[in-house]
Amino acid sequence: MFFNVCNLCAYNPTGKNIYDDTLTILPQDRIIYKTIDSTKLAMEVFYPPNMVTGQKYPAIIFFFGGGWNEGSVQQFEPHAIHFAKRGMITVRADYRVKSRHGTTPFEAVEDAKSTIRFLRENSELLQIDTSRIAASGGSAGGHLAAAAGTLKGLDNPAENMSISSRPNALVLFNPVFDNGPNGYGYDRIGERYLEISPIHNIREGTPPTIVFLGTEDRLIPVETAKTYKQKMEAAGSRCDLFLYEGQKHGFFNYSHIENYQQTLKEADKFLVSLNYIIQKELYY
């Protein structure tokens, strides 16, 4: 595995420590989790400072957005650094997209499920608590996280099916919920939408979920998010929905610092409530 350190200060132009301690470096690995023909897919892993050998830690994995067409693991690096400093093993996962691999959303979902299975399969090496793995993402990346939490299919049959690819919790930023005829991506998914659309696959045991959405999002209607919440609760699952007045698609990214801080703080509270991390006052 590749090992280096990451400079936290690069993400804090104000000079104020908006994270949770004074450390400025984190241990990091780059791990190949999947090989398809000549394509090697990697995950970037941040570890909490001062890890204890033999102790298990909760994990959170982030999937970038980009309409299943493009995107980069760099999108969620500030989030990953934050939660690593909060005591989680944090992962930014690459997956196949149309621009680089000529693939469809179905392959992207398969890769997302492969990453979660990989974390469980290698939990001893990575010191991950397999009962506390959260999946997160924005837009199409939020779709991948939600799909991993709801869909029964689209796993890679060559993998060990006895190891679950389902996350234990979901943290979703303006996620694509609905791939049906009136939803997003139907032009690429077509009549197979029931295989891949999270809102059509909610069932008992769907992981507890928190959702962040701007009211002016032109891709994800507020009513879709409200319907998702209703279906989740009808199935007996928790779904916390936070609507941000006047905000558009992608409002949560680090470039929108106030929204980034607000959504990060609520995500933090959500993970505290699930006993993934401990209560601690944030510095914003």
PDB file of N, CA and C in Angstrom, residues 206-283:
ATOM      1  N   THR A 206     -33.704  -0.656   5.478  1.00  0.00           N
ATOM      2  CA  THR A 206     -32.888   0.331   4.778  1.00  0.00           C
ATOM      3  C   THR A 206     -32.152   1.183   5.812  1.00  0.00           C
ATOM      4  N   PRO A 207     -30.862   1.442   5.622  1.00  0.00           N
ATOM      5  CA  PRO A 207     -30.057   2.106   6.651  1.00  0.00           C
ATOM      6  C   PRO A 207     -30.574   3.491   7.017  1.00  0.00           C
ATOM      7  N   PRO A 208     -30.373   3.911   8.270  1.00  0.00           N
ATOM      8  CA  PRO A 208     -30.718   5.286   8.659  1.00  0.00           C
ATOM      9  C   PRO A 208     -29.982   6.278   7.769  1.00  0.00           C
ATOM     10  N   THR A 209     -30.691   7.367   7.429  1.00  0.00           N
ATOM     11  CA  THR A 209     -30.222   8.260   6.361  1.00  0.00           C
ATOM     12  C   THR A 209     -30.406   9.715   6.752  1.00  0.00           C
ATOM     13  N   ILE A 210     -29.446  10.540   6.352  1.00  0.00           N
ATOM     14  CA  ILE A 210     -29.608  11.989   6.438  1.00  0.00           C
ATOM     15  C   ILE A 210     -29.433  12.555   5.038  1.00  0.00           C
ATOM     16  N   VAL A 211     -30.288  13.516   4.677  1.00  0.00           N
ATOM     17  CA  VAL A 211     -30.314  14.075   3.317  1.00  0.00           C
ATOM     18  C   VAL A 211     -30.210  15.592   3.394  1.00  0.00           C
ATOM     19  N   PHE A 212     -29.365  16.177   2.528  1.00  0.00           N
ATOM     20  CA  PHE A 212     -29.216  17.621   2.412  1.00  0.00           C
ATOM     21  C   PHE A 212     -29.585  18.025   0.981  1.00  0.00           C
ATOM     22  N   LEU A 213     -30.475  19.028   0.866  1.00  0.00           N
ATOM     23  CA  LEU A 213     -30.961  19.427  -0.461  1.00  0.00           C
ATOM     24  C   LEU A 213     -31.303  20.904  -0.465  1.00  0.00           C
ATOM     25  N   GLY A 214     -30.932  21.601  -1.535  1.00  0.00           N
ATOM     26  CA  GLY A 214     -31.327  22.987  -1.723  1.00  0.00           C
ATOM     27  C   GLY A 214     -32.704  23.082  -2.357  1.00  0.00           C
ATOM     28  N   THR A 215     -33.468  24.070  -1.946  1.00  0.00           N
ATOM     29  CA  THR A 215     -34.839  24.188  -2.457  1.00  0.00           C
ATOM     30  C   THR A 215     -34.879  24.646  -3.913  1.00  0.00           C
ATOM     31  N   GLU A 216     -33.763  25.194  -4.425  1.00  0.00           N
ATOM     32  CA  GLU A 216     -33.707  25.630  -5.821  1.00  0.00           C
ATOM     33  C   GLU A 216     -32.908  24.653  -6.688  1.00  0.00           C
ATOM     34  N   ASP A 217     -32.772  23.430  -6.236  1.00  0.00           N
ATOM     35  CA  ASP A 217     -32.076  22.409  -7.018  1.00  0.00           C
ATOM     36  C   ASP A 217     -32.921  22.052  -8.234  1.00  0.00           C
ATOM     37  N   ARG A 218     -32.385  22.239  -9.437  1.00  0.00           N
ATOM     38  CA  ARG A 218     -33.147  21.982 -10.662  1.00  0.00           C
ATOM     39  C   ARG A 218     -33.096  20.519 -11.084  1.00  0.00           C
ATOM     40  N   LEU A 219     -32.242  19.731 -10.459  1.00  0.00           N
ATOM     41  CA  LEU A 219     -32.113  18.324 -10.828  1.00  0.00           C
ATOM     42  C   LEU A 219     -32.862  17.400  -9.878  1.00  0.00           C
ATOM     43  N   ILE A 220     -32.914  17.773  -8.603  1.00  0.00           N
ATOM     44  CA  ILE A 220     -33.547  16.932  -7.583  1.00  0.00           C
ATOM     45  C   ILE A 220     -34.697  17.721  -6.958  1.00  0.00           C
ATOM     46  N   PRO A 221     -35.934  17.455  -7.348  1.00  0.00           N
ATOM     47  CA  PRO A 221     -37.061  18.200  -6.777  1.00  0.00           C
ATOM     48  C   PRO A 221     -37.223  17.953  -5.283  1.00  0.00           C
ATOM     49  N   VAL A 222     -37.625  18.988  -4.577  1.00  0.00           N
ATOM     50  CA  VAL A 222     -37.872  18.866  -3.139  1.00  0.00           C
ATOM     51  C   VAL A 222     -38.934  17.804  -2.871  1.00  0.00           C
ATOM     52  N   GLU A 223     -39.951  17.744  -3.712  1.00  0.00           N
ATOM     53  CA  GLU A 223     -41.016  16.762  -3.499  1.00  0.00           C
ATOM     54  C   GLU A 223     -40.494  15.333  -3.591  1.00  0.00           C
ATOM     55  N   THR A 224     -39.492  15.110  -4.432  1.00  0.00           N
ATOM     56  CA  THR A 224     -38.892  13.771  -4.508  1.00  0.00           C
ATOM     57  C   THR A 224     -38.237  13.408  -3.189  1.00  0.00           C
ATOM     58  N   ALA A 225     -37.517  14.358  -2.599  1.00  0.00           N
ATOM     59  CA  ALA A 225     -36.869  14.110  -1.311  1.00  0.00           C
ATOM     60  C   ALA A 225     -37.900  13.870  -0.212  1.00  0.00           C
ATOM     61  N   LYS A 226     -38.978  14.622  -0.239  1.00  0.00           N
ATOM     62  CA  LYS A 226     -40.035  14.433   0.772  1.00  0.00           C
ATOM     63  C   LYS A 226     -40.692  13.063   0.610  1.00  0.00           C
ATOM     64  N   THR A 227     -40.905  12.646  -0.622  1.00  0.00           N
ATOM     65  CA  THR A 227     -41.474  11.321  -0.868  1.00  0.00           C
ATOM     66  C   THR A 227     -40.529  10.229  -0.395  1.00  0.00           C
ATOM     67  N   TYR A 228     -39.251  10.423  -0.642  1.00  0.00           N
ATOM     68  CA  TYR A 228     -38.252   9.448  -0.183  1.00  0.00           C
ATOM     69  C   TYR A 228     -38.311   9.313   1.338  1.00  0.00           C
ATOM     70  N   LYS A 229     -38.369  10.441   2.022  1.00  0.00           N
ATOM     71  CA  LYS A 229     -38.454  10.432   3.485  1.00  0.00           C
ATOM     72  C   LYS A 229     -39.714   9.694   3.945  1.00  0.00           C
ATOM     73  N   GLN A 230     -40.840   9.957   3.309  1.00  0.00           N
ATOM     74  CA  GLN A 230     -42.093   9.297   3.676  1.00  0.00           C
ATOM     75  C   GLN A 230     -42.000   7.787   3.478  1.00  0.00           C
ATOM     76  N   LYS A 231     -41.427   7.365   2.363  1.00  0.00           N
ATOM     77  CA  LYS A 231     -41.296   5.930   2.091  1.00  0.00           C
ATOM     78  C   LYS A 231     -40.339   5.271   3.081  1.00  0.00           C
ATOM     79  N   MET A 232     -39.272   5.961   3.418  1.00  0.00           N
ATOM     80  CA  MET A 232     -38.331   5.438   4.401  1.00  0.00           C
ATOM     81  C   MET A 232     -39.020   5.224   5.743  1.00  0.00           C
ATOM     82  N   GLU A 233     -39.735   6.214   6.184  1.00  0.00           N
ATOM     83  CA  GLU A 233     -40.385   6.126   7.495  1.00  0.00           C
ATOM     84  C   GLU A 233     -41.502   5.090   7.476  1.00  0.00           C
ATOM     85  N   ALA A 234     -42.196   4.948   6.352  1.00  0.00           N
ATOM     86  CA  ALA A 234     -43.226   3.915   6.237  1.00  0.00           C
ATOM     87  C   ALA A 234     -42.620   2.514   6.328  1.00  0.00           C
ATOM     88  N   ALA A 235     -41.353   2.394   5.898  1.00  0.00           N
ATOM     89  CA  ALA A 235     -40.654   1.102   5.967  1.00  0.00           C
ATOM     90  C   ALA A 235     -39.991   0.884   7.320  1.00  0.00           C
ATOM     91  N   GLY A 236     -40.118   1.884   8.214  1.00  0.00           N
ATOM     92  CA  GLY A 236     -39.549   1.754   9.549  1.00  0.00           C
ATOM     93  C   GLY A 236     -38.124   2.233   9.681  1.00  0.00           C
ATOM     94  N   SER A 237     -37.649   3.003   8.685  1.00  0.00           N
ATOM     95  CA  SER A 237     -36.277   3.501   8.706  1.00  0.00           C
ATOM     96  C   SER A 237     -36.237   5.000   8.961  1.00  0.00           C
ATOM     97  N   ARG A 238     -35.201   5.427   9.627  1.00  0.00           N
ATOM     98  CA  ARG A 238     -34.995   6.847   9.910  1.00  0.00           C
ATOM     99  C   ARG A 238     -34.532   7.573   8.657  1.00  0.00           C
ATOM    100  N   CYS A 239     -35.080   8.772   8.425  1.00  0.00           N
ATOM    101  CA  CYS A 239     -34.630   9.612   7.317  1.00  0.00           C
ATOM    102  C   CYS A 239     -34.764  11.073   7.737  1.00  0.00           C
ATOM    103  N   ASP A 240     -33.637  11.723   8.025  1.00  0.00           N
ATOM    104  CA  ASP A 240     -33.611  13.136   8.396  1.00  0.00           C
ATOM    105  C   ASP A 240     -33.388  13.963   7.135  1.00  0.00           C
ATOM    106  N   LEU A 241     -34.291  14.886   6.852  1.00  0.00           N
ATOM    107  CA  LEU A 241     -34.203  15.703   5.644  1.00  0.00           C
ATOM    108  C   LEU A 241     -33.971  17.159   6.023  1.00  0.00           C
ATOM    109  N   PHE A 242     -32.889  17.750   5.511  1.00  0.00           N
ATOM    110  CA  PHE A 242     -32.563  19.154   5.742  1.00  0.00           C
ATOM    111  C   PHE A 242     -32.649  19.898   4.412  1.00  0.00           C
ATOM    112  N   LEU A 243     -33.548  20.873   4.345  1.00  0.00           N
ATOM    113  CA  LEU A 243     -33.738  21.684   3.148  1.00  0.00           C
ATOM    114  C   LEU A 243     -33.104  23.053   3.367  1.00  0.00           C
ATOM    115  N   TYR A 244     -32.372  23.538   2.371  1.00  0.00           N
ATOM    116  CA  TYR A 244     -31.660  24.809   2.472  1.00  0.00           C
ATOM    117  C   TYR A 244     -32.271  25.787   1.479  1.00  0.00           C
ATOM    118  N   GLU A 245     -32.945  26.784   2.021  1.00  0.00           N
ATOM    119  CA  GLU A 245     -33.742  27.706   1.244  1.00  0.00           C
ATOM    120  C   GLU A 245     -32.874  28.457   0.226  1.00  0.00           C
ATOM    121  N   GLY A 246     -33.330  28.414  -1.038  1.00  0.00           N
ATOM    122  CA  GLY A 246     -32.688  29.180  -2.099  1.00  0.00           C
ATOM    123  C   GLY A 246     -31.403  28.589  -2.645  1.00  0.00           C
ATOM    124  N   GLN A 247     -30.991  27.443  -2.128  1.00  0.00           N
ATOM    125  CA  GLN A 247     -29.717  26.865  -2.557  1.00  0.00           C
ATOM    126  C   GLN A 247     -29.906  25.948  -3.767  1.00  0.00           C
ATOM    127  N   LYS A 248     -28.870  25.915  -4.607  1.00  0.00           N
ATOM    128  CA  LYS A 248     -28.916  25.139  -5.844  1.00  0.00           C
ATOM    129  C   LYS A 248     -28.116  23.851  -5.715  1.00  0.00           C
ATOM    130  N   HIS A 249     -28.041  23.112  -6.805  1.00  0.00           N
ATOM    131  CA  HIS A 249     -27.323  21.847  -6.840  1.00  0.00           C
ATOM    132  C   HIS A 249     -25.842  22.083  -6.526  1.00  0.00           C
ATOM    133  N   GLY A 250     -25.272  21.257  -5.681  1.00  0.00           N
ATOM    134  CA  GLY A 250     -23.857  21.376  -5.328  1.00  0.00           C
ATOM    135  C   GLY A 250     -23.573  22.407  -4.259  1.00  0.00           C
ATOM    136  N   PHE A 251     -24.610  22.897  -3.581  1.00  0.00           N
ATOM    137  CA  PHE A 251     -24.454  23.966  -2.592  1.00  0.00           C
ATOM    138  C   PHE A 251     -23.592  23.573  -1.402  1.00  0.00           C
ATOM    139  N   PHE A 252     -23.408  22.286  -1.169  1.00  0.00           N
ATOM    140  CA  PHE A 252     -22.741  21.774   0.032  1.00  0.00           C
ATOM    141  C   PHE A 252     -21.224  21.696  -0.097  1.00  0.00           C
ATOM    142  N   ASN A 253     -20.692  21.896  -1.293  1.00  0.00           N
ATOM    143  CA  ASN A 253     -19.261  21.713  -1.522  1.00  0.00           C
ATOM    144  C   ASN A 253     -18.431  22.740  -0.757  1.00  0.00           C
ATOM    145  N   TYR A 254     -17.150  22.438  -0.583  1.00  0.00           N
ATOM    146  CA  TYR A 254     -16.271  23.292   0.213  1.00  0.00           C
ATOM    147  C   TYR A 254     -16.176  24.702  -0.348  1.00  0.00           C
ATOM    148  N   SER A 255     -16.366  24.863  -1.650  1.00  0.00           N
ATOM    149  CA  SER A 255     -16.311  26.189  -2.263  1.00  0.00           C
ATOM    150  C   SER A 255     -17.430  27.093  -1.756  1.00  0.00           C
ATOM    151  N   HIS A 256     -18.489  26.505  -1.214  1.00  0.00           N
ATOM    152  CA  HIS A 256     -19.573  27.265  -0.575  1.00  0.00           C
ATOM    153  C   HIS A 256     -19.401  27.085   0.937  1.00  0.00           C
ATOM    154  N   ILE A 257     -18.479  27.816   1.514  1.00  0.00           N
ATOM    155  CA  ILE A 257     -17.955  27.484   2.835  1.00  0.00           C
ATOM    156  C   ILE A 257     -19.025  27.465   3.930  1.00  0.00           C
ATOM    157  N   GLU A 258     -19.960  28.417   3.916  1.00  0.00           N
ATOM    158  CA  GLU A 258     -20.977  28.432   4.968  1.00  0.00           C
ATOM    159  C   GLU A 258     -21.892  27.218   4.872  1.00  0.00           C
ATOM    160  N   ASN A 259     -22.320  26.882   3.667  1.00  0.00           N
ATOM    161  CA  ASN A 259     -23.164  25.698   3.486  1.00  0.00           C
ATOM    162  C   ASN A 259     -22.391  24.426   3.813  1.00  0.00           C
ATOM    163  N   TYR A 260     -21.135  24.396   3.403  1.00  0.00           N
ATOM    164  CA  TYR A 260     -20.274  23.263   3.738  1.00  0.00           C
ATOM    165  C   TYR A 260     -20.225  23.057   5.246  1.00  0.00           C
ATOM    166  N   GLN A 261     -20.003  24.131   5.984  1.00  0.00           N
ATOM    167  CA  GLN A 261     -19.897  24.033   7.439  1.00  0.00           C
ATOM    168  C   GLN A 261     -21.221  23.606   8.074  1.00  0.00           C
ATOM    169  N   GLN A 262     -22.331  24.182   7.585  1.00  0.00           N
ATOM    170  CA  GLN A 262     -23.642  23.846   8.156  1.00  0.00           C
ATOM    171  C   GLN A 262     -24.001  22.393   7.916  1.00  0.00           C
ATOM    172  N   THR A 263     -23.812  21.927   6.690  1.00  0.00           N
ATOM    173  CA  THR A 263     -24.163  20.530   6.390  1.00  0.00           C
ATOM    174  C   THR A 263     -23.222  19.561   7.096  1.00  0.00           C
ATOM    175  N   LEU A 264     -21.951  19.918   7.191  1.00  0.00           N
ATOM    176  CA  LEU A 264     -20.989  19.066   7.874  1.00  0.00           C
ATOM    177  C   LEU A 264     -21.342  18.936   9.354  1.00  0.00           C
ATOM    178  N   LYS A 265     -21.770  20.033   9.946  1.00  0.00           N
ATOM    179  CA  LYS A 265     -22.134  20.008  11.362  1.00  0.00           C
ATOM    180  C   LYS A 265     -23.347  19.108  11.596  1.00  0.00           C
ATOM    181  N   GLU A 266     -24.342  19.167  10.707  1.00  0.00           N
ATOM    182  CA  GLU A 266     -25.521  18.303  10.856  1.00  0.00           C
ATOM    183  C   GLU A 266     -25.160  16.840  10.604  1.00  0.00           C
ATOM    184  N   ALA A 267     -24.295  16.594   9.634  1.00  0.00           N
ATOM    185  CA  ALA A 267     -23.839  15.219   9.393  1.00  0.00           C
ATOM    186  C   ALA A 267     -23.100  14.688  10.615  1.00  0.00           C
ATOM    187  N   ASP A 268     -22.316  15.554  11.224  1.00  0.00           N
ATOM    188  CA  ASP A 268     -21.595  15.194  12.443  1.00  0.00           C
ATOM    189  C   ASP A 268     -22.570  14.789  13.549  1.00  0.00           C
ATOM    190  N   LYS A 269     -23.614  15.590  13.754  1.00  0.00           N
ATOM    191  CA  LYS A 269     -24.621  15.293  14.779  1.00  0.00           C
ATOM    192  C   LYS A 269     -25.320  13.958  14.489  1.00  0.00           C
ATOM    193  N   PHE A 270     -25.615  13.727  13.229  1.00  0.00           N
ATOM    194  CA  PHE A 270     -26.263  12.482  12.821  1.00  0.00           C
ATOM    195  C   PHE A 270     -25.394  11.282  13.187  1.00  0.00           C
ATOM    196  N   LEU A 271     -24.112  11.354  12.895  1.00  0.00           N
ATOM    197  CA  LEU A 271     -23.214  10.241  13.195  1.00  0.00           C
ATOM    198  C   LEU A 271     -22.985  10.093  14.693  1.00  0.00           C
ATOM    199  N   VAL A 272     -23.039  11.201  15.421  1.00  0.00           N
ATOM    200  CA  VAL A 272     -23.003  11.126  16.891  1.00  0.00           C
ATOM    201  C   VAL A 272     -24.217  10.345  17.394  1.00  0.00           C
ATOM    202  N   SER A 273     -25.392  10.635  16.833  1.00  0.00           N
ATOM    203  CA  SER A 273     -26.628   9.991  17.290  1.00  0.00           C
ATOM    204  C   SER A 273     -26.619   8.489  17.033  1.00  0.00           C
ATOM    205  N   LEU A 274     -25.823   8.047  16.046  1.00  0.00           N
ATOM    206  CA  LEU A 274     -25.711   6.618  15.732  1.00  0.00           C
ATOM    207  C   LEU A 274     -24.549   5.953  16.472  1.00  0.00           C
ATOM    208  N   ASN A 275     -23.862   6.732  17.306  1.00  0.00           N
ATOM    209  CA  ASN A 275     -22.717   6.222  18.068  1.00  0.00           C
ATOM    210  C   ASN A 275     -21.534   5.858  17.170  1.00  0.00           C
ATOM    211  N   TYR A 276     -21.376   6.592  16.074  1.00  0.00           N
ATOM    212  CA  TYR A 276     -20.196   6.416  15.226  1.00  0.00           C
ATOM    213  C   TYR A 276     -19.039   7.271  15.739  1.00  0.00           C
ATOM    214  N   ILE A 277     -19.362   8.462  16.204  1.00  0.00           N
ATOM    215  CA  ILE A 277     -18.368   9.375  16.760  1.00  0.00           C
ATOM    216  C   ILE A 277     -18.938   9.974  18.044  1.00  0.00           C
ATOM    217  N   ILE A 278     -18.066  10.576  18.852  1.00  0.00           N
ATOM    218  CA  ILE A 278     -18.506  11.134  20.132  1.00  0.00           C
ATOM    219  C   ILE A 278     -18.904  12.595  19.966  1.00  0.00           C
ATOM    220  N   GLN A 279     -19.747  13.054  20.870  1.00  0.00           N
ATOM    221  CA  GLN A 279     -20.189  14.443  20.867  1.00  0.00           C
ATOM    222  C   GLN A 279     -19.000  15.367  21.095  1.00  0.00           C
ATOM    223  N   LYS A 280     -18.901  16.395  20.260  1.00  0.00           N
ATOM    224  CA  LYS A 280     -17.835  17.378  20.429  1.00  0.00           C
ATOM    225  C   LYS A 280     -18.238  18.665  19.741  1.00  0.00           C
ATOM    226  N   GLU A 281     -17.998  19.792  20.387  1.00  0.00           N
ATOM    227  CA  GLU A 281     -18.360  21.077  19.809  1.00  0.00           C
ATOM    228  C   GLU A 281     -17.442  21.404  18.646  1.00  0.00           C
ATOM    229  N   LEU A 282     -18.033  21.763  17.495  1.00  0.00           N
ATOM    230  CA  LEU A 282     -17.242  22.137  16.344  1.00  0.00           C
ATOM    231  C   LEU A 282     -16.920  23.629  16.393  1.00  0.00           C
ATOM    232  N   TYR A 283     -15.852  24.015  15.706  1.00  0.00           N
ATOM    233  CA  TYR A 283     -15.363  25.380  15.798  1.00  0.00           C
ATOM    234  C   TYR A 283     -15.890  26.271  14.692  1.00  0.00           C
TER     235      TYR A 283
END
